[in-house]
Amino acid sequence: MDFREYVIGELDTEEQKKFRKELGDWLDKNISPELVESTWILRTTANIPYANEFAKKLSEKGWLCPEWPKEYGGAGLPAGYSTIVAEEISKRVLWAPGLLGGLTGGVQGPIIMQHGTPEQKKEWLPKIAAGAQFALGYTEPNAGTDLASLQIRAAKDGNDYILNGQKMFSTGAHNARYHWLAARTNPEMPKHKGVSMIIADLTAPGVTVTKLTTIAGDRTNEVFYDNVRVPQTNRIGPEGEGWNITRSALAAERGDLGTFPWPKILVDELIQYAKETKRNGKPLSEDPQIRQTLAQLSMDVSVLRLFGRRLNYMIEKNQDISWSAPFSKIFESELSQRIANQGMNIMGLYGQLEQGSKYAKLKGHIELAYLTMVVRSFGGGSNLRLRSDIATRGMGLPREPQLAMPVKK
Amino acid sequence: MDFDYNDEQKMLKQGAREFFEKECPKSLVKQMMEDEKGNPPELWKKMSQLGWLGLIYPEKYGGGDGNMIDLIALEEEMGRACLPGPFLSTVLLSGLFILHNGSEEQKKEILPKIAGGQLILTLALTEQSDSYEASAVSVEAKAEKDDYIIDGTKLFVPDAQIADYIICIARTKKGDKPEDGLTAFLVDRKTPGITITLLKTLAGDKLCEVVFNKVKVSKKNIIGKLDQAWGPLQQTLQQVKIAQCAEMVGGAQRALELAADHAKKRIQFDRPIGSFPVIHHLIANAMMDVDACKFLTYEAAWKFSEGMPCAKEIAMAKAWTGEAYQRTAAMGHQVLGGIGYTLDGEMHLYFRRAKSGELTLGDGKFHREALAKELGM
Amino acid sequence: MNMIVCIKQVLDPEAPLSSFKIDPATNTMVPVTTVPFVISPFDEQAVEAALKIKDAKGGKITVISLGVNLLRDVVKKPLSLGADELILLEDPAFIGGDSWSTAYALAAAIKKVGQFDLIFCGRQAADSDSGQVGACIAEILGIPQVSVAKKVEAIDGKVKVDKVTTDGYEVVEVPTPALITVSNELGEVRFATFKGTMASKKKEPIIWKPADIGAEPAKIGAAGRRIKTRKLFQPVRDSKCEIIGGETDEDKAANLAKKLVEVKLI
């Protein structure tokens, strides 16, 4: 057993030390203050434009996908170096998941590496390593948690597919060049078996991207496909294999599991706030109820940290994480909501004030958190569903019986 | 980071599991809940022969030189087995207090006998005031030449009815703060003036009222320094809490397994009830709860064994574990339904112990308050 | 006395049947992650038998285990009980064998260990239940073997063995060196003391590959198999329950007796 927290870089080899120094110096010169500031805004999308711009610069050094071969636009560095890049970036910005996820090629890179034809690898990997932006196209109005019932149709026409249908909540689609689509190529098959992964060009004729605004003021999108033509060579992996490919990608994805910094930051801010703020002549931090609440939230932050560390430990040991990865996701999302809710109550009437309002406290973080954290319990997987995954895969409970029905045409 | 026990600790843990499965079946546990002594002599002897009673003591006092992590590996299995008996009171509360504060003579005299299974001790701290604060101690010890006269009543003292010695925390001086002026006395049970009454408790653990009616104790029997017992006592309690948390973790894990096993087998509405998402959710929540208290406990144990400050970690572990164990056992009863509600079931053993564990040595509220202080509030 | 004990790491035989699945294409078990590994129970009794002799007469116990992915907290258990040395034949080339090719490798390792008085094996492995490895080792080494022992006593260059038979037991005397296979009638396996468990930390297992023991590659593991598994399957137990009726208990008993005669059971 060992709970030692290593200082970043403590275990570097000589080679790695040199690289880290070179990288760090370059980052100090090339990470803009705007990027840094944007990562401190409590919106998952606030940093995207600055991060995208920075990613292009990083890619010129081959460091956007540092472990990829040079022929694909990477730097050909050995395993462990993308972690070094992530660590050094994380020292300088608060949290930029899109950028950090991009260091291993995002969602699409590893999939194309594993399932793409040599031609597809030549075409797409360099684009990804150069910072080309993809938006995910999974969810539809009638396909959320039950993603396999997606309906967007990719019908064969000569050497192309014609796409008709619509994607929902496609965050970043207004910023991205490409759409990573899960589309139905084989409607005659049972729903899980008729899906393929297709890359679509969001600037193609027939594509309409419509803005949706979330309750937290962030932008997401509906994307409509009206007879959009896509070459069949844009399909990654065999026809009908899209579901398996997506599942294995999600399993490999580290995402922001265990690294989302906001719970700790917000609890620390609330503790400081309670110490400094008086109500009825006494600091809030002397109120027994508030002491209990903040102590519990502090404990929860520790548990979140430990869940994240344990997940990394299991990944290092090549253990099955399909049941333990959701621990982090569920716990963090619900903790974030608790922090926002209880934080509001600690702040009283001030809690309602938005950032920028007169009298707003803590830069409006708690008010913003109250709205933005709502999505975390279903974005990236519904917590309701994930709990079933935990119980069935981690404890062997039987799955709920399903009626397998083909999708209506 | 490494979340696992090492190979030797795994062997110790697995061996302990097999040993308790054989030597401490639930029938014995239930029997001991009704038994006045509550400590099966054969079991205690075998545990001493395996070196488990002296595990945490240095070799020179008859122990095994084990560390906190070795100890918690064993404690998890004791919790799983619902082990009855005075391990907490004798080996941990009393033994560790003597180890860290006793004179060389006291250590040499008592510790090997604890390790050898020949002596039972307990520590009498709490009183009718039902609090772990220093101000709650009102039992007094007045100096009289070379002796002290202890007078007052201690309550909720574990295993006093079988103890050979009772370590009594008594007030020898009224200081500026309630923490000042407390002394630890090693009292022979046979000293005239001691009356012990066994209380009837939820978990069948042997909590006692101990009345000290002008009990004379030699000043040679003071453990540690006169008037300065509180600080050392708190340090011992910190170490004991880690072990107690590990015991509760083992129990909570078992309660979770029992619930999950039942859910897989029980058929209603033509399918195992474990296939209903509602049950998935109950089990998943308990899995996260149990792992949380497990890792908080492991981290506290590791930091302790490394000699690092761990007051925060211990407060978190104790606050979380007691409540998580209780939640898990309560969930277990919900899932088991009627079949878990009769005395021949197992779940109620965990349900009872979860609550007594939660309350003993300070509950969640107590430790959240301790954590709040650590956070500077 | 110099003693050698052969142990095998197996999936816990106490696990419910439903945990195990068979791949009909390869006639092998599908790897399961939900069932823990243990030392095959009869092999543990073999260790206990050796320990009893070490208690009585002193000596050295060398434990040998053949396999892959040998979990150290499983195979080191004999060290925590009092065995002195652990040798692991840990290499993919060793596995997948039948009793003979497995025994050939073990015998080669035993030859390298050097002088021995007794070899102990479990009477059969809890997974394959063939019960032949011990006999094959004895045959290869040219030593006498006694199987299914419930008691083993060392007496000056000889060993006295109580051997289980279908209706009791036989007492057999055999000169050393000899091989004994041990049965569960030997009794409970001891529990490790804390000191014994911690002391095993200092006894690092020795790992031998085929080249280390001079084993011919064609004779070990899957390469050396002479037995082919045609089919591995879980028998389907189909039980029908017929309730024997009758007016009174005496009637029911008589009807049951009639039925048993009918199906030729009595």
Short mmCIF file of N, CA and C in Angstrom, two decimals, chain A residues 173 176-179 200-207 209 225 228:
data_model
loop_
_atom_site.label_atom_id
_atom_site.label_comp_id
_atom_site.label_asym_id
_atom_site.label_seq_id
_atom_site.Cartn_x
_atom_site.Cartn_y
_atom_site.Cartn_z
N ALA A 173 -20.02 21.77 -32.42
CA ALA A 173 -20.22 21.59 -33.86
C ALA A 173 -20.12 22.92 -34.61
N ALA A 176 -16.29 23.29 -35.10
CA ALA A 176 -15.52 22.18 -35.64
C ALA A 176 -15.66 22.09 -37.15
N ARG A 177 -14.68 21.43 -37.75
CA ARG A 177 -14.73 21.21 -39.20
C ARG A 177 -15.41 19.89 -39.51
N TYR A 178 -15.18 18.90 -38.63
CA TYR A 178 -15.66 17.55 -38.91
C TYR A 178 -16.63 17.06 -37.85
N HIS A 179 -17.52 16.18 -38.28
CA HIS A 179 -18.51 15.58 -37.39
C HIS A 179 -18.25 14.10 -37.31
N ALA A 200 -18.13 13.17 -41.24
CA ALA A 200 -18.79 14.09 -42.17
C ALA A 200 -18.13 15.46 -42.09
N ASP A 201 -18.19 16.20 -43.18
CA ASP A 201 -17.65 17.55 -43.23
C ASP A 201 -18.77 18.52 -42.88
N LEU A 202 -18.62 19.25 -41.81
CA LEU A 202 -19.69 20.14 -41.36
C LEU A 202 -19.89 21.33 -42.28
N THR A 203 -18.93 21.54 -43.19
CA THR A 203 -19.11 22.67 -44.13
C THR A 203 -19.74 22.21 -45.45
N ALA A 204 -20.11 20.93 -45.52
CA ALA A 204 -20.66 20.40 -46.77
C ALA A 204 -22.07 20.95 -47.02
N PRO A 205 -22.49 21.02 -48.28
CA PRO A 205 -23.87 21.46 -48.57
C PRO A 205 -24.88 20.49 -47.98
N GLY A 206 -25.96 21.05 -47.43
CA GLY A 206 -26.99 20.22 -46.82
C GLY A 206 -26.88 20.13 -45.31
N VAL A 207 -25.74 20.59 -44.77
CA VAL A 207 -25.55 20.55 -43.31
C VAL A 207 -25.99 21.90 -42.73
N VAL A 209 -26.23 23.86 -39.03
CA VAL A 209 -25.91 23.84 -37.59
C VAL A 209 -26.71 24.94 -36.92
N TYR A 225 -28.97 17.09 -41.22
CA TYR A 225 -28.39 16.55 -42.46
C TYR A 225 -29.51 16.37 -43.48
N VAL A 228 -27.00 14.93 -47.49
CA VAL A 228 -25.58 15.30 -47.52
C VAL A 228 -24.77 14.12 -48.04
#
